Coordinates of C-alpha atoms and ligand atoms in Angstrom, one line a residue:
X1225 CA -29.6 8.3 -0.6
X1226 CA -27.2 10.8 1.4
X1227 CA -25.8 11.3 4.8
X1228 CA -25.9 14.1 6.7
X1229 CA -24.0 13.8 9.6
X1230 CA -23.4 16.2 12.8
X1231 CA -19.9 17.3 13.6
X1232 CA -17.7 15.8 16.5
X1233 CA -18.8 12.7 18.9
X1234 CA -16.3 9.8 20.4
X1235 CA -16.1 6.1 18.3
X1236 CA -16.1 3.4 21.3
X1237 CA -17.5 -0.3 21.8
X1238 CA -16.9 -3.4 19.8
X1239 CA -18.1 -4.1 16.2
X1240 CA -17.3 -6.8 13.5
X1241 CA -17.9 -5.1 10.4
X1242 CA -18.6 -7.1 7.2
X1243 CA -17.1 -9.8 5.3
X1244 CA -13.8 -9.2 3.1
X1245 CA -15.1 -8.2 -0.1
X1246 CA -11.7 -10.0 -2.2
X1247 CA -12.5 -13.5 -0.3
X1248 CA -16.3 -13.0 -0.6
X1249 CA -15.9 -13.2 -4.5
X1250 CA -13.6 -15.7 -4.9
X1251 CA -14.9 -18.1 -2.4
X1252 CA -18.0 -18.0 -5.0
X1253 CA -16.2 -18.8 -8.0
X1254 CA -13.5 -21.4 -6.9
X1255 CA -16.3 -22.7 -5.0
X1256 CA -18.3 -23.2 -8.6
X1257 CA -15.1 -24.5 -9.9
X1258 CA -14.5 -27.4 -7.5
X1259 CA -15.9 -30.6 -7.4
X1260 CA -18.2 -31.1 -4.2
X1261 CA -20.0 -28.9 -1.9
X1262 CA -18.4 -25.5 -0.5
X1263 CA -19.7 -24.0 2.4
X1264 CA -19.0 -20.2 3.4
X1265 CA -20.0 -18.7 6.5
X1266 CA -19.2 -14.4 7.2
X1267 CA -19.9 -14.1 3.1
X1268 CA -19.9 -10.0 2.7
X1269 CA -23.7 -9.9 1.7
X1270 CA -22.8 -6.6 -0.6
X1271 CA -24.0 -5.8 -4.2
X1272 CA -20.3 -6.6 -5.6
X1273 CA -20.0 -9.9 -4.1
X1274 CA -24.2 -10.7 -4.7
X1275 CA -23.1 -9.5 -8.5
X1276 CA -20.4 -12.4 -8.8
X1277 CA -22.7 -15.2 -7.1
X1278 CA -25.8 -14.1 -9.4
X1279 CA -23.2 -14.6 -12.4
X1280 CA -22.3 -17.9 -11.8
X1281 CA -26.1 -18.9 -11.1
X1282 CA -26.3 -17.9 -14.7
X1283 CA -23.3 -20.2 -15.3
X1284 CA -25.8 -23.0 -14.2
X1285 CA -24.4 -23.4 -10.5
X1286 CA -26.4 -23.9 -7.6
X1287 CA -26.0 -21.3 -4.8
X1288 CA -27.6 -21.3 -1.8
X1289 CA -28.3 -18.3 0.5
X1290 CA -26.6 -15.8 1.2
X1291 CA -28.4 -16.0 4.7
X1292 CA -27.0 -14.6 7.3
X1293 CA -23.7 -14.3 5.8
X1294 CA -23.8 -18.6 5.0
X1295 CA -23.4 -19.6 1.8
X1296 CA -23.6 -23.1 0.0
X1297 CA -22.0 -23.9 -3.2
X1298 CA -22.9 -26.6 -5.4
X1299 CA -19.4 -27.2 -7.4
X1300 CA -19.5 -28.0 -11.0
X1301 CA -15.8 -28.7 -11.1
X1302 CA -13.3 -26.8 -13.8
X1303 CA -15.7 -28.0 -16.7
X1304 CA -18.8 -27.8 -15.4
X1305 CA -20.1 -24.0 -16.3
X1306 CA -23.1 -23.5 -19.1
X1307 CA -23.3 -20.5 -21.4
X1308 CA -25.2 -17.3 -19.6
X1309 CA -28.8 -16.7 -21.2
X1310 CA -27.8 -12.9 -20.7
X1311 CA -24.8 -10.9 -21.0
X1312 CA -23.5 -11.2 -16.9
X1313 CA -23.9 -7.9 -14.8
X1314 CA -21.1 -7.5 -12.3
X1315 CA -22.6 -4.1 -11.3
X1316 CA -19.6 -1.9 -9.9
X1317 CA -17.3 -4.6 -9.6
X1318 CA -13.8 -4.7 -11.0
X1319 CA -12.9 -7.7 -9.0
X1320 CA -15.8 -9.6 -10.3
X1321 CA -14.8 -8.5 -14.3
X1322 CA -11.8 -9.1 -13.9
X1323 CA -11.1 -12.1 -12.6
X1324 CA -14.6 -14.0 -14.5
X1325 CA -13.0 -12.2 -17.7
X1326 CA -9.7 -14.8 -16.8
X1327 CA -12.5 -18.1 -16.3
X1328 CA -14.5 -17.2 -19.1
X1329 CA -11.5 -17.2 -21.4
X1330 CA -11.2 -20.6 -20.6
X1331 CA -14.4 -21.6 -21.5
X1332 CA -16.3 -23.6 -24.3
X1333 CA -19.1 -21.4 -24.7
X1334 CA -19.3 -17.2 -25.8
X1335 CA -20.2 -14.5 -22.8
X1336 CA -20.4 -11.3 -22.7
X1337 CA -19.7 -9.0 -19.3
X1338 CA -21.0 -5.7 -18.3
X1339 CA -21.4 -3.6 -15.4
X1340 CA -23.0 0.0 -14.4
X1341 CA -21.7 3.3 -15.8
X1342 CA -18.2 3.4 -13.4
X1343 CA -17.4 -0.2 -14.6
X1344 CA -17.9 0.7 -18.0
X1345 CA -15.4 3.1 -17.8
X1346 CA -12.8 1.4 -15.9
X1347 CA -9.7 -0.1 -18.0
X1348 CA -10.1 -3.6 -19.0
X1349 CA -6.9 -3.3 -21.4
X1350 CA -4.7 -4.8 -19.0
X1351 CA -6.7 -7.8 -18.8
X1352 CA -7.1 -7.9 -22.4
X1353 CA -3.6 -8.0 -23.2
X1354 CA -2.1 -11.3 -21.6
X1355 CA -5.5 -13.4 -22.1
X1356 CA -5.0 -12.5 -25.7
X1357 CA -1.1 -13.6 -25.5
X1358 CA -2.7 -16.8 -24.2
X1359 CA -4.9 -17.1 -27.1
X1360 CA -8.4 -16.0 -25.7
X1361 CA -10.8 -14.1 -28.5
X1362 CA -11.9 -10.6 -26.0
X1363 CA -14.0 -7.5 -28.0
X1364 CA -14.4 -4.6 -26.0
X1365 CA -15.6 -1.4 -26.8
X1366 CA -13.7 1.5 -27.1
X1367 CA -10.0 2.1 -25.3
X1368 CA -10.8 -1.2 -24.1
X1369 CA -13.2 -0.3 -21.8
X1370 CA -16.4 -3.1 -21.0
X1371 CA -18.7 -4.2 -22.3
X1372 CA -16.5 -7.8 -22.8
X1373 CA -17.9 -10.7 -25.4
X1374 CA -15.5 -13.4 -24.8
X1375 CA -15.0 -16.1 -27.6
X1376 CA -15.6 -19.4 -26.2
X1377 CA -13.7 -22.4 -27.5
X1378 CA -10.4 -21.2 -27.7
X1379 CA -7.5 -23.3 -27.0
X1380 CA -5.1 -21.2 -24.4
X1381 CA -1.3 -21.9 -23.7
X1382 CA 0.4 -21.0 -21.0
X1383 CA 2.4 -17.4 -20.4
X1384 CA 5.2 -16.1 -18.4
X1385 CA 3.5 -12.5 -17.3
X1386 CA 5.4 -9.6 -16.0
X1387 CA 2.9 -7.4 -14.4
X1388 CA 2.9 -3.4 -15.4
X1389 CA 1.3 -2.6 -12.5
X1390 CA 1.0 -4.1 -8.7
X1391 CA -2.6 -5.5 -9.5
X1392 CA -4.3 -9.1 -7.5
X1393 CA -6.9 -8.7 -10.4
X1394 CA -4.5 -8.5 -13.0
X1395 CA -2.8 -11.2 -11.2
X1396 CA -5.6 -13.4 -10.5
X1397 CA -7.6 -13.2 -14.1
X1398 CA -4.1 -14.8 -15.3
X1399 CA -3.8 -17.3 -13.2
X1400 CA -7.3 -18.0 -13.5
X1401 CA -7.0 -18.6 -17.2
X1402 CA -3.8 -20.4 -16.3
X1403 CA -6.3 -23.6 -15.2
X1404 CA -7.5 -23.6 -18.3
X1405 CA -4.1 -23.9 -20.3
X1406 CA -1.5 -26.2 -20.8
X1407 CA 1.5 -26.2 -19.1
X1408 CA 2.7 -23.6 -16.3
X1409 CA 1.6 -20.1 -16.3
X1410 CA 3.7 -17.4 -14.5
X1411 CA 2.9 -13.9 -12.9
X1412 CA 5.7 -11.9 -12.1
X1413 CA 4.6 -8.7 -9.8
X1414 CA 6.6 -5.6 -9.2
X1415 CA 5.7 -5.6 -5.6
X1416 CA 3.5 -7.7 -3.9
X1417 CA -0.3 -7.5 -4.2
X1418 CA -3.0 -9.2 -2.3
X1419 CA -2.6 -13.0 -2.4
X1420 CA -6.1 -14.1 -1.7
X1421 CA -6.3 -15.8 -4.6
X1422 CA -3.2 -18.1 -4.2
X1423 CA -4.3 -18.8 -0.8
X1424 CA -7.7 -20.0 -1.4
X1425 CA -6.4 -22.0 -4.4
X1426 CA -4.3 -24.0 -2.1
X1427 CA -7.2 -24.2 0.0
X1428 CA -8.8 -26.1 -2.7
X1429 CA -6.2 -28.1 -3.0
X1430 CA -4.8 -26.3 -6.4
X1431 CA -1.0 -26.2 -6.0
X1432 CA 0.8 -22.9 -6.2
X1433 CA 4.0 -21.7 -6.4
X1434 CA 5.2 -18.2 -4.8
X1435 CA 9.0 -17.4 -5.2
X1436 CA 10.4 -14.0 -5.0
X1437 CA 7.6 -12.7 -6.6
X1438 CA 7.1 -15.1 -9.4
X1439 CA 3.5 -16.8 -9.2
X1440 CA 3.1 -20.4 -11.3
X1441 CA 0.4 -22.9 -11.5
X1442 CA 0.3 -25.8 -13.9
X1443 CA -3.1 -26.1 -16.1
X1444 CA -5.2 -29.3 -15.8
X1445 CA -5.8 -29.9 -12.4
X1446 CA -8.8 -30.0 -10.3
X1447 CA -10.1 -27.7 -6.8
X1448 CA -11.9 -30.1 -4.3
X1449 CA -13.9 -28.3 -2.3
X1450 CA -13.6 -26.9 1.3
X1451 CA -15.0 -24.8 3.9
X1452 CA -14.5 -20.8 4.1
X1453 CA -14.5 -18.7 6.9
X1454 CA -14.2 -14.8 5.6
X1455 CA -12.6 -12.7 8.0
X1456 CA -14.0 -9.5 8.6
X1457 CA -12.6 -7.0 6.2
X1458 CA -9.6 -4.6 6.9
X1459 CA -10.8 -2.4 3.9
X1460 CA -14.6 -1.7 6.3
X1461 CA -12.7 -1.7 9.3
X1462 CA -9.9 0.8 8.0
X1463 CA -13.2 3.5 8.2
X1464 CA -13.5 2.9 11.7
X1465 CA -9.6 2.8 12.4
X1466 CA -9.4 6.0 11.3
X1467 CA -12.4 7.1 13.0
X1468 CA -11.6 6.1 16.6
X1469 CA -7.7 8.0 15.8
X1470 CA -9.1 11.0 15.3
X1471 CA -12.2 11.3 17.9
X1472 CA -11.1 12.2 20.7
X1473 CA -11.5 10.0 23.7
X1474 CA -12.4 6.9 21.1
X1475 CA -11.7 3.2 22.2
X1476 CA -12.7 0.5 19.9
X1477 CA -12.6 -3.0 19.2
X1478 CA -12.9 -4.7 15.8
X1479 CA -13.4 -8.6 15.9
X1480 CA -12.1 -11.0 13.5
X1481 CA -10.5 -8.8 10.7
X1482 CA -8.3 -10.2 8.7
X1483 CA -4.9 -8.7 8.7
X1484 CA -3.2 -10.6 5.3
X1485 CA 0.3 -9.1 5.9
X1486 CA -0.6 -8.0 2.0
X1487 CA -3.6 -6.4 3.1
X1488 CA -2.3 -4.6 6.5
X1489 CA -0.6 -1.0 4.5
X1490 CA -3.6 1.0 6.8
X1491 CA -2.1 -0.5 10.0
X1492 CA 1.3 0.3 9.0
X1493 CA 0.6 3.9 8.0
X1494 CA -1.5 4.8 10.6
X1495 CA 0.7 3.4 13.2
X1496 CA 3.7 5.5 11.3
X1497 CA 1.4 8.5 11.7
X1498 CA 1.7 7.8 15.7
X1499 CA -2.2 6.3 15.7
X1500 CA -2.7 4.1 18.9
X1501 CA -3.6 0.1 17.3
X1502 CA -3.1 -2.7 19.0
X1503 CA -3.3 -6.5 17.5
X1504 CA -4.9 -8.9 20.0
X1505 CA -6.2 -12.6 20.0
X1506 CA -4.4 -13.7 16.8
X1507 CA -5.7 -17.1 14.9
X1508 CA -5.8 -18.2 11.5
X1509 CA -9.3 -19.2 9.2
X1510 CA -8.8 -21.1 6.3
X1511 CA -5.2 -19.9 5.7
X1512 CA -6.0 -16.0 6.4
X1513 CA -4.7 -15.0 9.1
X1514 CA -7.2 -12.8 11.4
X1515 CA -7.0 -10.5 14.7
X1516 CA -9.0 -8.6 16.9
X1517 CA -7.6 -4.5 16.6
X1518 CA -8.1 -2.2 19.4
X1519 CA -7.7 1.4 18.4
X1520 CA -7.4 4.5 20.7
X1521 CA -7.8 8.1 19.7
X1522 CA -3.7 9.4 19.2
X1523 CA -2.6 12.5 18.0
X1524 CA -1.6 12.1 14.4
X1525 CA 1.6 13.8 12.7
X1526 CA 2.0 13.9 8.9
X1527 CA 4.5 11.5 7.0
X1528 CA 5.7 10.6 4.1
X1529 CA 4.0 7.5 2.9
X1530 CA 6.4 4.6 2.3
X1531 CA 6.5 3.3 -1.4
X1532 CA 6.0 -0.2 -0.1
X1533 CA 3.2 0.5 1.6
X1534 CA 1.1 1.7 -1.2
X1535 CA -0.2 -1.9 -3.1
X1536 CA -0.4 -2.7 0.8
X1537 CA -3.2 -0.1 1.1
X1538 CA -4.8 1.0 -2.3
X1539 CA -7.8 0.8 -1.0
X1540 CA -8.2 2.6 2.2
X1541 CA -6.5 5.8 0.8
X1542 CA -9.5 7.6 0.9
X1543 CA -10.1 7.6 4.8
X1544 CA -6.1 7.7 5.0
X1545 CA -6.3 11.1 3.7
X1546 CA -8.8 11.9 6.3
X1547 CA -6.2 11.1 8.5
X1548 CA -3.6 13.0 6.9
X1549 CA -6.2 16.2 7.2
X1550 CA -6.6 15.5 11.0
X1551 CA -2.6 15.2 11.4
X1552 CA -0.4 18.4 12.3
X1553 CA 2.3 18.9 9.5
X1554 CA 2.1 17.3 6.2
X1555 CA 1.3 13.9 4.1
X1556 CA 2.4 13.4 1.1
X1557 CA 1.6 10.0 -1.2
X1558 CA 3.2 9.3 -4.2
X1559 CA 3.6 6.3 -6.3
X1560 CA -0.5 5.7 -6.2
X1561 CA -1.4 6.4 -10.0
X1562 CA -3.9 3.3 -9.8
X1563 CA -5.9 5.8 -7.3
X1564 CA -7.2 7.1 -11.0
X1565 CA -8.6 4.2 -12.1
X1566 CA -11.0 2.8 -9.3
X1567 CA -15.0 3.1 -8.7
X1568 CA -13.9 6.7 -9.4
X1569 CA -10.8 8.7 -9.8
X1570 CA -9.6 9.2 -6.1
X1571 CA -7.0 11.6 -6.0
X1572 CA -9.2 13.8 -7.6
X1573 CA -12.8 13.3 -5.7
X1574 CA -10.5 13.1 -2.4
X1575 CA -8.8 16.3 -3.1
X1576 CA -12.1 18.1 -4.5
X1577 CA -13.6 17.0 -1.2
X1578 CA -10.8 17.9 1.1
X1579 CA -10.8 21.3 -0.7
X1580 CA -14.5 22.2 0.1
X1581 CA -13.9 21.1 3.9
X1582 CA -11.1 24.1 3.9
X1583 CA -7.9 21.4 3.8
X1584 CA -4.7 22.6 2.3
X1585 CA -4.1 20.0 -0.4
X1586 CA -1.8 19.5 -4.0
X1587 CA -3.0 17.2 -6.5
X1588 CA 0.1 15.3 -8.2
X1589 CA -0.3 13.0 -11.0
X1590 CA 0.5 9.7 -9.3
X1591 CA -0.6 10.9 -5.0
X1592 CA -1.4 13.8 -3.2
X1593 CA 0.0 16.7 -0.4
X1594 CA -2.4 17.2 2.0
X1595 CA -1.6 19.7 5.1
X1596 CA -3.1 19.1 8.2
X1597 CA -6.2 21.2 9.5
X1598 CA -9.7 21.6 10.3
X1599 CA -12.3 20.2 8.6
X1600 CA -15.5 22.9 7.9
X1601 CA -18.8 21.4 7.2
X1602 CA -19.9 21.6 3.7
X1603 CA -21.5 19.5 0.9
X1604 CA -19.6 16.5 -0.6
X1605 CA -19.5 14.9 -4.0
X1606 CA -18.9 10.9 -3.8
X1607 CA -18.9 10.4 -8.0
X1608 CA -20.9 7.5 -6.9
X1609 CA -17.8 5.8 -5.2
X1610 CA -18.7 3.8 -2.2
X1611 CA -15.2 4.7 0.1
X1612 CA -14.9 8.3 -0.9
X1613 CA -18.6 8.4 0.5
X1614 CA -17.7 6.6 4.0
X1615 CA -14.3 8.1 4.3
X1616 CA -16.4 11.9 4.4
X1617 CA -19.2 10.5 6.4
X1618 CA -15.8 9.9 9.2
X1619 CA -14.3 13.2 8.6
X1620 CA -17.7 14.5 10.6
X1621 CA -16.0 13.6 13.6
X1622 CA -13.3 16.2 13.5
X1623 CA -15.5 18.7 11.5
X1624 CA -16.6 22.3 13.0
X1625 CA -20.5 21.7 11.0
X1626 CA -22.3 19.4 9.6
X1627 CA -21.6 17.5 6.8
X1628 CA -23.4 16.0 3.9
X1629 CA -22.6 13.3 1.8
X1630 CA -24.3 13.4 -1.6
X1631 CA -25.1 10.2 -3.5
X1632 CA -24.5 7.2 -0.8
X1633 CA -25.8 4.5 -2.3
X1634 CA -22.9 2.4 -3.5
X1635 CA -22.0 2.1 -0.2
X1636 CA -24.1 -1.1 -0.2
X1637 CA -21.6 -2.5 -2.7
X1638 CA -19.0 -3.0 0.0
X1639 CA -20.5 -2.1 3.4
X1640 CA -24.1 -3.2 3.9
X1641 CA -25.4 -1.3 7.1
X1642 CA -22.6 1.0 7.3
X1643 CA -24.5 3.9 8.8
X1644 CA -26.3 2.1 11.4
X1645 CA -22.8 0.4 12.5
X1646 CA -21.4 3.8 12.4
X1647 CA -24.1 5.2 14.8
X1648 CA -24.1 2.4 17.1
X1649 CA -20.5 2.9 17.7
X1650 CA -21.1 6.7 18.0
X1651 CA -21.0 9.0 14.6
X1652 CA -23.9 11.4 14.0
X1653 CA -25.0 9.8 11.2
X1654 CA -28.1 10.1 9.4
X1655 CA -29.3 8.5 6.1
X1656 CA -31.3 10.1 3.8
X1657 CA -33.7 10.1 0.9
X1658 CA -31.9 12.7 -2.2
Ligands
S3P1098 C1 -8.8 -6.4 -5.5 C2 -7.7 -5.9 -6.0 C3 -7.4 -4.4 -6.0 C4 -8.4 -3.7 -5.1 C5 -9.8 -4.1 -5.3 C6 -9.9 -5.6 -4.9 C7 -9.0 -7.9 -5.5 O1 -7.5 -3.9 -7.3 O2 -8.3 -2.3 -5.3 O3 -10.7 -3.4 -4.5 O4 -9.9 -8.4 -4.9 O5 -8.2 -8.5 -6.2 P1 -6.3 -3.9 -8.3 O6 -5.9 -5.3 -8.7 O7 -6.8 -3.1 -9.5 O8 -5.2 -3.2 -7.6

């Protein structure tokens, strides 16, 4: 499947784009884990998401739906999970790997993981590394890469972590194992990272401790369960941010996203870039905090991206530097070498892209210097990745021809319908048979 879409057109109306994608996983599996029933309503119905609740009915757990976003889990509690028939296919997503890799190394029983070709080539090393400090049995295959067959039946003690990298999977997969050992386990991050999963643990009752950065659960306990409400997600509706900047006369409202003060770097940045967003009719679901955001088309000027801000936003860099393109002067990222490693390498598909639409751009090893321009029409490669695909779809808006988007498909790992909310709300957009 591609998109071809026709240049210009205005973004306006009001839209709640999917479920969050983080939340949508691990409402599955700390729902498996708890004892009683959990029930999720706004579940992001995407192949990543689909990929983790498929893997735990393997694990023996009863899932109902998804329908219409509602979801019922059937918790086994932390002992509850049964050895897979097959090895488990989490498709294209990291989240899913990595955090399952962290439960499974707590298990009694052997697994193995896998995923499609851009999983398999993503680095499970840093997993790897502090499950095995903790005592779990992990083959990979080469440079550490997945397929995963995880040793069952391994006794795990607890470990103080520093993180090498600002990383919630990293993160999370430790403290996941951490259940399953003895005494406290520790995380210490460089900078903060998403924090769903110390949220939702709570949630479940799970205590958790967050102190200037250090993150510590004590093995042994139990989750009860609880109801989930996911809030739209930030990472969708940063597509559509963006969009309604740089269109002229745009006015748009996105209901119920969640705006996780770990999750809100495309606010910041955007709003540093002079874009016109607006935070109404604040409330809170299930310890997320959520808003409604207004955005207004602005004229955007290039900036320097703030270090801080980068963990804060590592995944809406794509359509970011769409904005950067649109903005007069320059934008320059650095400090974003984990851009490499996602469903593809970013910096480089970005750039490659940016580069065929007639944008001014530098690669660096760890960001990117893009000078603002105009956007031609052309023909874009996605490598498969599901936000280098959306964030060209937007660049249409400010383009002088048509663009086409090659190889759309794993859009549907993240944002199910994404072209039809896209052209309700008033982008050319077509999708196509390739
Ligand atoms: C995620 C963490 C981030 C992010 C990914 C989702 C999560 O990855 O890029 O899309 O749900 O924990 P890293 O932990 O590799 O930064």
């Amino acid at each position: 499947m591609q998109f071809k879409i026709l240049p210009g057109g205005a973004m306006s109306g009001e839209a709640r784009v999917p479920g969050d994608k983080s939340i949508s996983h691990r409402s599955i599996m700390l729902g498996a884990l708890a004892n009683g029933t959990t029930r999720v309503k706004g579940f992001l119905e995407g192949e990543d998401a689909l990929a983790t609740l498929a893997a735990f009915r393997a694990m023996g757990v009863h899932i109902e739906g998804p329908e219409h976003g509602n979801v019922t889990v059937h918790g086994v509690g932390l002992h509850g999970l049964t050895a897979p028939a097959d090895a488990l296919d989490l498709g294209n997503a990291g989240t899913g790997m990595r955090l399952i890799c962290g439960l499974l190394a707590g298990q009694t029983f052997d697994a193995e993981l896998t995923g499609d070709a851009s999983l398999c080539s993503r680095p499970m090393g840093r997993v790897i590394d502090p499950l095995t400090m903790m005592g779990a049995s992990i083959q990979s295959a080469q440079g550490g890469r997945p397929p995963l067959s995880i040793r069952g039946g391994q006794k795990l003690r607890s470990i103080h972590y520093e993180l090498p990298m600002a990383s919630a999977q990293v993160k999370s997969c430790v403290l996941l194992a951490g259940l399953y050992s003895e005494g406290c386990t520790s995380v210490a991050e460089p900078g903060p990272s998403r924090d769903h999963t110390e949220r939702m643990l709570r949630g479940f009752g799970y205590p958790v401790r967050s102190v200037k950065g250090v993150i510590s659960l004590q093995g042994g306990g139990s989750l009860q369960a609880c109801d989930i409400d996911v809030p739209a997600d930030i990472s969708s509706a940063a597509f559509f941010l963006v969009a309604a900047s740089i269109a002229p006369d745009s006015d748009l409202i996105l209901t119920h996203v969640g705006i996780n003060p770990t999750r809100i770097g495309v606010i910041n940045i955007l709003q540093l870039m002079g874009a016109n967003i607006t935070l109404q009719n604040h409330s809170e679901v299930g310890g997320e905090p959520v808003a409604d955001i207004r955005v207004r088309s602005a004229a955007l000027r290039g900036i320097e991206i703030p270090l801080d801000q980068v963990p804060l936003a590592i995944d809406e860099f794509p359509v970011l530097f769409v904005a950067a393109a649109c903005a007069t002067g320059r934008t320059v990222l650095r400090g974003a070498e984990e851009l490499r490693v996602k469903e593809s390498d970013r910096i480089a598909a970005m750039a490659e892209g940016l580069s065929t639409l007639g944008i001014i751009n530098e690669v660096l090893e760890d960001g990117i210097i893009i000078e603002g321009g105009t956007f031609g029409g052309g023909v874009i490669k996605t490598y498969h990745d599901h936000r280098i695909a959306m964030s060209f779809a937007i660049a249409a808006l400010r383009a002088e021809d048509e663009i086409t988007v090659l190889d759309c498909d794993h859009v549907a790992t993240s944002f199910p319908g994404f072209d039809s909310l896209a052209r309700s709300l008033g982008l050319q957009i077509q999708a196509e048979a390739s």
